[in-house]
XYZ file of C-alpha atoms in Angstrom:
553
model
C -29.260 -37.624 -25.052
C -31.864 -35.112 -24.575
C -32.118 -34.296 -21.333
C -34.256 -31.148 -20.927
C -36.584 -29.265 -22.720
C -37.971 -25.752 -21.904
C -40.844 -24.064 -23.983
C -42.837 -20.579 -23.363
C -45.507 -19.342 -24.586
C -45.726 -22.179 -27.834
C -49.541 -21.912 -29.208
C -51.398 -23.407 -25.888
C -48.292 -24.033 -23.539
C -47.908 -20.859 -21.300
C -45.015 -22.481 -19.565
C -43.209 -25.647 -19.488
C -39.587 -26.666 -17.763
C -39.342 -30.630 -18.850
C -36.532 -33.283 -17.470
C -35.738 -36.744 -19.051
C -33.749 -39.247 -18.640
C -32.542 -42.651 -20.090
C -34.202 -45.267 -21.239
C -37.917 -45.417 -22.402
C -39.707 -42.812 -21.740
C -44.130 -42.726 -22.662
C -45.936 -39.235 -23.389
C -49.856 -40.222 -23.060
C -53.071 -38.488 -23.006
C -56.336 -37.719 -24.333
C -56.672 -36.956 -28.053
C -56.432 -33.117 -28.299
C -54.634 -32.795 -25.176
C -51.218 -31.060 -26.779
C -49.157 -34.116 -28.204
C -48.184 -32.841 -31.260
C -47.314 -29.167 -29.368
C -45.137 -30.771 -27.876
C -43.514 -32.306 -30.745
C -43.572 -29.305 -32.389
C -42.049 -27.336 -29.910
C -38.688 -29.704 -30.540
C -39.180 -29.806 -33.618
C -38.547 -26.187 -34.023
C -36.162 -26.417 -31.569
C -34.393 -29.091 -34.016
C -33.740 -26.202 -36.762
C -37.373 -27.068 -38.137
C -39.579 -24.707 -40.050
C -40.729 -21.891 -37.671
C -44.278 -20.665 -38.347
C -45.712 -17.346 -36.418
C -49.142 -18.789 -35.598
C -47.100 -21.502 -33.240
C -46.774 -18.191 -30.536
C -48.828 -17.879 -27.904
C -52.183 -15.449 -28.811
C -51.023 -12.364 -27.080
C -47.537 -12.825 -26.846
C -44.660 -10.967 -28.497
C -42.692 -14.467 -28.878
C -42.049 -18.107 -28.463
C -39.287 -19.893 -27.026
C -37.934 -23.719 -27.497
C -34.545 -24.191 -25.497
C -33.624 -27.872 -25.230
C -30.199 -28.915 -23.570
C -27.966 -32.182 -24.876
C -25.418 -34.486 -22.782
C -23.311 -35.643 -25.449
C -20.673 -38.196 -25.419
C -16.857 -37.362 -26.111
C -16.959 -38.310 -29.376
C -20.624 -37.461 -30.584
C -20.565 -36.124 -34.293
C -22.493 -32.721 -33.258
C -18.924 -31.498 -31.509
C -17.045 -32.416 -35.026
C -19.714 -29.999 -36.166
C -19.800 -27.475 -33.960
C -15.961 -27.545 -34.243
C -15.989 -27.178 -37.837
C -18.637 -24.007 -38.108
C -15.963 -22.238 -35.780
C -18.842 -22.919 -32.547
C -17.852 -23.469 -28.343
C -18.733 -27.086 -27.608
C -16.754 -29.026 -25.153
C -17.184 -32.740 -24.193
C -18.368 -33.256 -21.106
C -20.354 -29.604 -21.296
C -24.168 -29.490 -22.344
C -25.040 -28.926 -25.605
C -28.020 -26.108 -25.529
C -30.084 -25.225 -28.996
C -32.934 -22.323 -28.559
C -34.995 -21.172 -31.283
C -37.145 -17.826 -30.783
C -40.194 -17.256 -33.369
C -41.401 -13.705 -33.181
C -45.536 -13.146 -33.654
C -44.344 -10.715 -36.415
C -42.732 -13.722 -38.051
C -39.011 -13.062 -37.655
C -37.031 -16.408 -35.828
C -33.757 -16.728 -34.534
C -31.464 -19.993 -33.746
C -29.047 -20.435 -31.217
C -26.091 -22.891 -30.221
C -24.464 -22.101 -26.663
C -26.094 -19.062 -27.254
C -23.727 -18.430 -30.012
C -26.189 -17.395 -33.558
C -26.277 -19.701 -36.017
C -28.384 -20.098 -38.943
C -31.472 -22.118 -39.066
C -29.506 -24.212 -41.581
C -27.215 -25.663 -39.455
C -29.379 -25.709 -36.471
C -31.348 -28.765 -39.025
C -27.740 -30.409 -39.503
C -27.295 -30.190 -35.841
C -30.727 -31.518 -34.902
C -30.869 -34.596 -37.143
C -27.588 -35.918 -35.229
C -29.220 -35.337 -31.953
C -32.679 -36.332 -32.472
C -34.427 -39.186 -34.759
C -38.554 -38.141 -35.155
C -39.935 -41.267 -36.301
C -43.832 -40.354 -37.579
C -45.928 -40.548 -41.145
C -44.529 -37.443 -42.298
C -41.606 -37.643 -41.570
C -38.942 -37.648 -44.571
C -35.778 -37.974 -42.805
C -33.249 -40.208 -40.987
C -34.514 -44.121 -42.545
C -37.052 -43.046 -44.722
C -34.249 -40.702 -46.899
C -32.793 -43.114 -49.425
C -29.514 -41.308 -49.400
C -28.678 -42.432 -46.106
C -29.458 -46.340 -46.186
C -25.622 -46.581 -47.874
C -24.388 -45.727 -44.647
C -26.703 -47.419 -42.488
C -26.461 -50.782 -44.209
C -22.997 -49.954 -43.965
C -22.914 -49.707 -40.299
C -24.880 -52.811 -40.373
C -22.309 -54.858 -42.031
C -18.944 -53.168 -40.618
C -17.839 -52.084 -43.603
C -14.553 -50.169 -43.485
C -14.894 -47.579 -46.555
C -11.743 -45.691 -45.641
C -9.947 -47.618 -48.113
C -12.099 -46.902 -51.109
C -11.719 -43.189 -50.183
C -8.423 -43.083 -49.964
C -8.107 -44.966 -53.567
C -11.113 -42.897 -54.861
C -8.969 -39.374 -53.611
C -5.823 -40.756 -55.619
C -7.815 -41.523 -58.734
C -9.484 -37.984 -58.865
C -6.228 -36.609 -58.137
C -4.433 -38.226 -60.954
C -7.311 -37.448 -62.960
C -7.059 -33.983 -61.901
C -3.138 -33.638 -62.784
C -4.090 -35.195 -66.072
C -6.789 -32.841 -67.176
C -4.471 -29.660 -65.870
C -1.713 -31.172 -68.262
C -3.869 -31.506 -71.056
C -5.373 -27.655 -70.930
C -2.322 -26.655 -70.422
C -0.849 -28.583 -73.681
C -3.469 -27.594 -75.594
C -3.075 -23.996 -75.006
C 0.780 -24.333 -75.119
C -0.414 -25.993 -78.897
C -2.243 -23.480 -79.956
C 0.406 -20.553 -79.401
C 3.488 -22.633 -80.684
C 4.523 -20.545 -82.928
C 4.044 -17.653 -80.415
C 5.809 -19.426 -78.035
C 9.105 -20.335 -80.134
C 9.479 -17.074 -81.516
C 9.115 -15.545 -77.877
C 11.836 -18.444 -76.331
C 14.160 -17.821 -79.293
C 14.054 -13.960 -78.848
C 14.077 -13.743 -75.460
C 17.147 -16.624 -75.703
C 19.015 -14.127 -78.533
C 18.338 -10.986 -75.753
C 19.523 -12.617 -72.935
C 18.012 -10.271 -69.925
C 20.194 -10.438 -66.722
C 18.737 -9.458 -63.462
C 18.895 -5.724 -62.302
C 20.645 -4.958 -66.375
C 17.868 -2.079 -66.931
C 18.692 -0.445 -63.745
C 22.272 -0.143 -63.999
C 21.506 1.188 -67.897
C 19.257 3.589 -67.068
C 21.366 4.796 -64.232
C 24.816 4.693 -66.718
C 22.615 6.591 -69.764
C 21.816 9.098 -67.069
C 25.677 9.415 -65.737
C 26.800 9.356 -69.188
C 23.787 12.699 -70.499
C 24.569 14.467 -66.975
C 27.927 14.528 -67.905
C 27.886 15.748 -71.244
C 26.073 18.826 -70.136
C 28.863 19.346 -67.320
C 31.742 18.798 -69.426
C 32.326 22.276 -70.478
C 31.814 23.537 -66.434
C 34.137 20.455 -65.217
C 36.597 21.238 -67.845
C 36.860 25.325 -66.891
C 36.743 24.550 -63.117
C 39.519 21.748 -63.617
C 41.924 24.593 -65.600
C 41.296 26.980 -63.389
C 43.014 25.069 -60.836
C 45.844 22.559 -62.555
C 48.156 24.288 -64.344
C 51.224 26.712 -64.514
C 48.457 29.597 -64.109
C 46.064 27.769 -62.193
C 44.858 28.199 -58.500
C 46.712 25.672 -57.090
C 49.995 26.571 -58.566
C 49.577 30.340 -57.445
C 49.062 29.030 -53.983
C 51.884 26.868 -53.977
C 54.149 29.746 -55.067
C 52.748 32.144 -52.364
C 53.531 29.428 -49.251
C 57.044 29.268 -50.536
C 57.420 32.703 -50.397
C 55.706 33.326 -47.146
C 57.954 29.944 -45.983
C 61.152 31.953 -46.138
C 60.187 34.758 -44.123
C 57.314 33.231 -41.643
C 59.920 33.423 -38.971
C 59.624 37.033 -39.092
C 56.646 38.063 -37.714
C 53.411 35.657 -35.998
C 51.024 36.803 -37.865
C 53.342 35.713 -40.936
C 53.400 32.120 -39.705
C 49.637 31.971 -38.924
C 49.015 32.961 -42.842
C 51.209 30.149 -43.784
C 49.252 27.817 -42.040
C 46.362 28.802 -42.878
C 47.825 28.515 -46.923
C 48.908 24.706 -46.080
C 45.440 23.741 -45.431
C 43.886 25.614 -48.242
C 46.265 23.867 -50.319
C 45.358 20.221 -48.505
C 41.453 21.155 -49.246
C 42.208 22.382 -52.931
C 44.362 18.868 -54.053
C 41.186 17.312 -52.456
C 38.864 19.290 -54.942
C 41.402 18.940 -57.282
C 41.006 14.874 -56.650
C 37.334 15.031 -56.356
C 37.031 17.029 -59.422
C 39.183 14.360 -61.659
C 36.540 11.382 -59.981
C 33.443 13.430 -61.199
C 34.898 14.365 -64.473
C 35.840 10.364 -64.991
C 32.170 9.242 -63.495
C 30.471 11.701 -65.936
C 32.817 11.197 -69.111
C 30.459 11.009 -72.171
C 31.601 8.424 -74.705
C 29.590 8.954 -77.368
C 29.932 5.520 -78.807
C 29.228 3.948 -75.607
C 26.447 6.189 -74.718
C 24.909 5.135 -77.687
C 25.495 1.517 -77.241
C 23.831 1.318 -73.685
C 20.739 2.882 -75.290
C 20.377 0.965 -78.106
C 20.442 -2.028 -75.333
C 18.133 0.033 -72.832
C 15.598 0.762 -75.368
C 15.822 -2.833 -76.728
C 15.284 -4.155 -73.579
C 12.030 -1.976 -72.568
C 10.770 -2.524 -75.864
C 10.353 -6.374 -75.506
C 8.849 -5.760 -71.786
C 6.129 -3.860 -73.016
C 5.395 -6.476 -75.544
C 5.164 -8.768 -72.799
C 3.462 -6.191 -70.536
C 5.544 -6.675 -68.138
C 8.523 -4.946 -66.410
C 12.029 -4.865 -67.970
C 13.300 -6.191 -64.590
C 11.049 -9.577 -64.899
C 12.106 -10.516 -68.123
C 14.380 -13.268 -66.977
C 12.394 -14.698 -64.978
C 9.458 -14.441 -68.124
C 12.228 -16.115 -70.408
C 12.548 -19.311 -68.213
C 8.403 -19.352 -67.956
C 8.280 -19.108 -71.611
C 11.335 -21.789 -72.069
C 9.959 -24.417 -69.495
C 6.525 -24.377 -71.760
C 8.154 -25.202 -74.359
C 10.278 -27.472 -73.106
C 7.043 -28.973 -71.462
C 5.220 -28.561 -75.211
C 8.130 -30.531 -76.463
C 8.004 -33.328 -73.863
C 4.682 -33.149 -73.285
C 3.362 -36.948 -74.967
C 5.590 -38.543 -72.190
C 4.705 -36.045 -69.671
C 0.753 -37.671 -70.516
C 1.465 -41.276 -70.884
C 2.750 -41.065 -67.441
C -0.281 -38.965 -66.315
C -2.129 -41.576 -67.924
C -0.611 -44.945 -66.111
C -1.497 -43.150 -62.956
C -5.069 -42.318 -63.442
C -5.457 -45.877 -64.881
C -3.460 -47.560 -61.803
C -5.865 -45.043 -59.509
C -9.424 -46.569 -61.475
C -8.145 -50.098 -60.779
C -7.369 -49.609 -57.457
C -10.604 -47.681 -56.791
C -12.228 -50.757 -58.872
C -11.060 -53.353 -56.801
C -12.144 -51.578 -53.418
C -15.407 -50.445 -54.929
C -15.967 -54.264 -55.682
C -14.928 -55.503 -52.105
C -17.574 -52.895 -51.000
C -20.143 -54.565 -53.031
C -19.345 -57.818 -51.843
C -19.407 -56.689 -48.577
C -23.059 -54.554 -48.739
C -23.933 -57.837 -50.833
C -23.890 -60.175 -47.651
C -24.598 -57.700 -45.055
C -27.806 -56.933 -47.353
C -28.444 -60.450 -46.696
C -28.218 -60.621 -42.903
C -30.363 -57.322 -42.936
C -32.869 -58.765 -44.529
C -33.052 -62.010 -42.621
C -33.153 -59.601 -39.401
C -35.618 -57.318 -40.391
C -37.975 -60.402 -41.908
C -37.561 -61.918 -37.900
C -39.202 -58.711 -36.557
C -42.097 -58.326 -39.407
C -44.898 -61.508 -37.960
C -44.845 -60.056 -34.294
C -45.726 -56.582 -35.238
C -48.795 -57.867 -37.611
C -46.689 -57.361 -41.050
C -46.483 -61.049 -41.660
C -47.588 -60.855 -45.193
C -45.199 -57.754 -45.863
C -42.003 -58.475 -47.320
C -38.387 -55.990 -47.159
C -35.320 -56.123 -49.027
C -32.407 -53.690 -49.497
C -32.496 -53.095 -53.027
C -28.644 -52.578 -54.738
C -27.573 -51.222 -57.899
C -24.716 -50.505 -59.650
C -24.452 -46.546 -60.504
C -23.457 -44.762 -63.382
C -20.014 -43.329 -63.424
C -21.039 -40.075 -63.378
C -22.343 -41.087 -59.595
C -19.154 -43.046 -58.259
C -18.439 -41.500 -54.979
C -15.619 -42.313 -52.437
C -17.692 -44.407 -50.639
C -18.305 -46.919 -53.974
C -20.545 -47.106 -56.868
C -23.451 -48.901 -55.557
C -27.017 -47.405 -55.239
C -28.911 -48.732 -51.867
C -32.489 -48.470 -51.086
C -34.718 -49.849 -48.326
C -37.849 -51.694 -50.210
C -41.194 -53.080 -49.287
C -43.901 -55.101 -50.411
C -46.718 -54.956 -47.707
C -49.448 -57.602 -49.701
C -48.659 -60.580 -51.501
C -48.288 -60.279 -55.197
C -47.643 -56.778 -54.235
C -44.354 -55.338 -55.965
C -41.226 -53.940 -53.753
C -41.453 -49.960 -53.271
C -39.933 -47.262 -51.525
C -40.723 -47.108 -47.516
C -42.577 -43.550 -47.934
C -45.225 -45.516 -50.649
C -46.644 -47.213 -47.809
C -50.164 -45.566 -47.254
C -50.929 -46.459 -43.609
C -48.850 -44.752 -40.802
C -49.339 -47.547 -38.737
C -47.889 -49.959 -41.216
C -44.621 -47.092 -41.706
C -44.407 -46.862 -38.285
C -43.735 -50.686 -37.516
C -41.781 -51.007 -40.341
C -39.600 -47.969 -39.448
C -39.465 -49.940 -35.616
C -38.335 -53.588 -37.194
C -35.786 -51.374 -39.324
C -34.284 -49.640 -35.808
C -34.346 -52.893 -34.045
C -32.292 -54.485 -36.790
C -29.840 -51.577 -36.845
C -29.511 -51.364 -33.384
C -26.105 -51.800 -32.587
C -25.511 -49.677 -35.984
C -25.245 -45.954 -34.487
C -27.230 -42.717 -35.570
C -28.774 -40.324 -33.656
C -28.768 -41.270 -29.550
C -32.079 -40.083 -29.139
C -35.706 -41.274 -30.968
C -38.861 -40.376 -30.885
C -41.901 -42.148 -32.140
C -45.112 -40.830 -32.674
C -48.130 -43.176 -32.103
C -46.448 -45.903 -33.405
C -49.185 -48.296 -32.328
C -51.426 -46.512 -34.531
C -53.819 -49.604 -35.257
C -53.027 -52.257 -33.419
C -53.473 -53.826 -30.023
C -53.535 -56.730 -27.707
C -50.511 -58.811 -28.388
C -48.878 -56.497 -31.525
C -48.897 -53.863 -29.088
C -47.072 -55.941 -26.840
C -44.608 -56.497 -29.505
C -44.419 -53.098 -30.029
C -43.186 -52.302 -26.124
C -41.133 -55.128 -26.300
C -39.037 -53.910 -29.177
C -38.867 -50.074 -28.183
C -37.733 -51.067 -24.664
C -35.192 -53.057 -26.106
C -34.020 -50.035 -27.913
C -34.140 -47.998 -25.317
C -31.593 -49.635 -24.145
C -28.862 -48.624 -26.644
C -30.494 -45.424 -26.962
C -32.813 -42.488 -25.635
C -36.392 -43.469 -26.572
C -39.328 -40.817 -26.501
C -42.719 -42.558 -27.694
C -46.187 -40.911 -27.859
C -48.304 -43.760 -27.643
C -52.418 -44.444 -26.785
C -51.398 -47.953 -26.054
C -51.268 -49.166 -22.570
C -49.071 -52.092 -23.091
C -46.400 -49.525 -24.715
C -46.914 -47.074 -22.032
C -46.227 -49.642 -19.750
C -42.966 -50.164 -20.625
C -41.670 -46.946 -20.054
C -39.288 -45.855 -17.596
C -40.753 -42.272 -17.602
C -44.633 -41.923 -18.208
C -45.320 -38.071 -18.797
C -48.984 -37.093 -18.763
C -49.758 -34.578 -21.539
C -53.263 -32.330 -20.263
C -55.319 -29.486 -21.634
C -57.357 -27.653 -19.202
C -59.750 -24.477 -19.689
C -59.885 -21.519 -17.723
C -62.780 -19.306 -18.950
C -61.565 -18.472 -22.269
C -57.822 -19.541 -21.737
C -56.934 -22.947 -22.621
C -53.750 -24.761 -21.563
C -51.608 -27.599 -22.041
C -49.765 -29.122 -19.437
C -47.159 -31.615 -18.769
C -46.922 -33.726 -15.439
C -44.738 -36.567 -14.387
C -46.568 -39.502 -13.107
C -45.195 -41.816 -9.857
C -46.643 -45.620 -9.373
C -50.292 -44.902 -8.572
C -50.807 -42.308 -10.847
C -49.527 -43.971 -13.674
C -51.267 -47.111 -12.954
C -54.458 -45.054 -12.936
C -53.554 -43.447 -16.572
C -52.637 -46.828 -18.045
C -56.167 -48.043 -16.734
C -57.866 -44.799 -17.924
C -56.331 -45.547 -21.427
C -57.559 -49.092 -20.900
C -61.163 -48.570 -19.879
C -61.690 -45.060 -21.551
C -63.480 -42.062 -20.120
C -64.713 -44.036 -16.569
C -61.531 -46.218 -14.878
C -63.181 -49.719 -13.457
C -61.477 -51.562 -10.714
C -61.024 -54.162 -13.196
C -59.097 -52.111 -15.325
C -56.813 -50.839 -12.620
C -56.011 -54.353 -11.753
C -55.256 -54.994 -15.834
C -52.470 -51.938 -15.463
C -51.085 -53.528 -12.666
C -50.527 -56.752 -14.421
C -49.200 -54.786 -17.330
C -46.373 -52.732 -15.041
C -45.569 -56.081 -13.580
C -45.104 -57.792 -16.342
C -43.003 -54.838 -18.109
């Protein structure tokens, strides 16, 4: 519920810190005195249009903060949540809109930015504004599905969940059919590409270890001739190794002789240990790098054959298995493919008859509760002097093209407000009084159906009095107390209902004016209910009319 509002410097209000509370609460005064300021000012506040002329003459800016106590389970937190906002349970909720004279705004949330656009989605689940221009909450066709719903009970979860299966299923069924059809229409493509890729038979890291043997392979026919000299000059009768091996058995027989002779055979063992190791190492690199010519040519006929097919793919040679069992499972799906469908099909078909048969219990369901609504709202038309209008809730079945998850029926609050007269639309009622009774009888009949916790009307006893504007009271205090009610109201029987009376004043200083807000006690509300009873002079016997009004309230 709303249960402050602060606004500076908002066309004639310089300042203004207001507090509310449950219940009913009246906003009364003279005509002129600011009403529709006020209004405004939450309006705005709401996420509505923001105009420059509503700031202050003078004044670089205006200011509309209004703060929110919000139940644990209140759809603004689901919101909040979802745009990524702060909003705990239990914490106010605080909106703020700033309008700049230069005509620049900005909207807040917890003083976190937000755009005006969801500031408007925010403010329609706090706030109802029920007037003649307004083209929201029950006079906006597209939400009397849900309301009528919420009249009746009706569980739709099971028609969405039915609904989601069907479009999936039709979904599956449309991808398989693209993709068939563009399988089709490169068959031959597609065959030729399986059947070579098949006859190539790619393995995985095969180019690599080509590419790396071709290179071996060419390195080693340019070394051959330098492997070959280095390898004679060492194996052989005349080669190194031999010559050493003869000089350590000569230096063996006479090493005793001297130290120095000993220390040179030494060091001839381990040149002869290092040169059988080059020796070794020489025989590996010569076998690593051998050049077969046949087999050199065999591993590039393969290489090349290989590349040549990934660039006609455009693709690299290293993903052309995994391309080959793409290419292969398309076919293989082209081939299947009219059983792959008929199955498709049986699903989507099982999905529409399953959606069917919950979209019909829905209908059933909004049938009868139509009824009751009806019936309910007819009760409430005689005491608020519509007894010659006449309201239905108009259903229709929708095209196809319109099924939603939440059925296939089209509902629309109707009225006829003359006899004879045909049913029409709620906003093609001319007199604001008339809309403004109707919209009351409606929100009496959907009381216990949810939307927003707090309402406002505006001067919804437009046009009537005596005992209609009893009526009136009598049915918004009976709202109030399911919900937050706000009414501006020139009727003293409504304003004596209330359970808050907030006086609404303009007063002039020089060439300032002002508009001012005050909370009334006992006596001074009696003496504004007896004012708005009497008129510009308060009688005695008006006062004593207000008190019989408060006492009977």
């Amino acid at each position: 519920m709303l249960t402050a509002l602060s606004i500076r410097d908002v066309v004639l209000i310089e300042s203004l810190d207001l507090e509310f509370g449950r219940g009913l609460g009246v906003l009364t005064g003279e005509t002129g005195a600011g009403k529709s300021i006020l209004l405004d000012s939450l309006g705005l506040a709401l996420g509505a249009r923001s105009d420059s002329a509503l700031v202050r003459n003078g004044q670089a800016q205006a200011v509309v903060t209004a703060s929110f106590d919000l139940s644990r389970d209140h759809p603004a937190l689901a919101l909040l949540e979802e745009s990524g906002l702060e909003g705990e349970p239990g914490e106010p909720l605080v909106v703020r809109r700033i309008v700049k004279a230069d005509g620049g705004s900005r909207a807040l949330v917890n003083d976190q930015a937000v755009s005006v656009a969801l500031l408007r989605d925010l403010g329609a689940m706090l706030v109802e504004i029920h007037g003649q221009h307004d083209d929201r909450g029950l006079l906006n066709p597209r939400g009397h599905r849900a309301l009528l719903d919420a009249f009746g009970g009706i569980d739709t979860k099971a028609a969405e969940a039915a609904y989601r299966t069907w479009n999936e299923a039709e979904a599956a069924l449309a991808e398989a059919r693209e993709a068939l059809a563009e399988a089709a229409r490169d068959r031959d493509w597609l065959e030729h590409a399986v059947t070579e890729l098949k006859q190539l038979s790619p393995q995985s890291g095969e180019e690599e270890e080509l590419a790396l043997l071709r290179a071996n392979m060419q390195k080693g026919a340019r070394l051959a001739e330098d492997i070959g000299t280095a390898n004679d000059l060492l194996d052989g009768s005349e080669g190194g190794l031999s010559m050493l091996r003869q000089a350590a058995r000569r230096l063996e027989r006479i090493a005793g002789e001297h130290d120095k002779l000993g220390e040179a055979l030494e060091a001839l063992d381990r040149a002869l240990v290092e040169a059988s190791e080059a020796e070794m190492r020489l025989g590996e690199a010569a076998e690593a790098l051998s050049c077969d010519p046949a087999r050199l040519e065999e591993a590039e006929a393969r290489l090349f054959e290989l590349r040549a097919v990934a660039r006609k793919h455009r693709i690299e040679p290293g993903k052309l298995p995994e391309l080959a069992e793409q290419l292969a499972q398309r076919l293989a799906a082209l081939e299947a493919g009219d059983q792959g469908l008929a199955a498709l099909e049986q699903k989507v078909a099982a999905g529409r008859a399953a959606f069917d048969a919950e979209a019909v219990r829905l209908t059933e369901a909004r049938t009868e509760a139509a009824t009751r609504l009806d019936l309910a709202v007819a009760r409430e038309l005689a005491p608020l002097k519509l007894d010659s209008a006449r309201f239905r809730t108009a259903m229709e079945a929708l095209p196809e093209t319109q099924w939603s998850a939440r059925g296939r029926d089209r509902i629309e609050f109707e009225v006829s407000t003359n006899p004879g007269a045909p049913f029409a639309p709620l906003t093609r009622i001319a007199s604001g009084g008339e809309l403004s009774r109707f919209i009351l009888s409606l929100k009496v009949a959907l009381a216990e159906s949810g939307g927003a916790t707090t309402m406002i009307f505006d001067e919804i006893d437009r046009g009537v009095g005596g005992a209609v504007a009893s009526a009136v009271g009598e049915r918004l205090h009976r709202l109030s107390e399911t919900a937050q009610l706000l009414v501006v109201t020139h009727s003293p029987q409504v304003a004596a209902r209330g359970n808050r009376h907030l006086l609404i004043e303009k007063s002039h200083q020089g060439l300032v004016t002002r508009t001012s807000v005050h909370v009334l006690d006992e006596s001074k509300r009696r003496e504004e209910i007896a004012r708005m009873l009497s008129g510009a002079e308060v009688t005695d016997e008006a006062r004593a009319q207000a008190t019989r009004l408060l006492e009977a309230a």
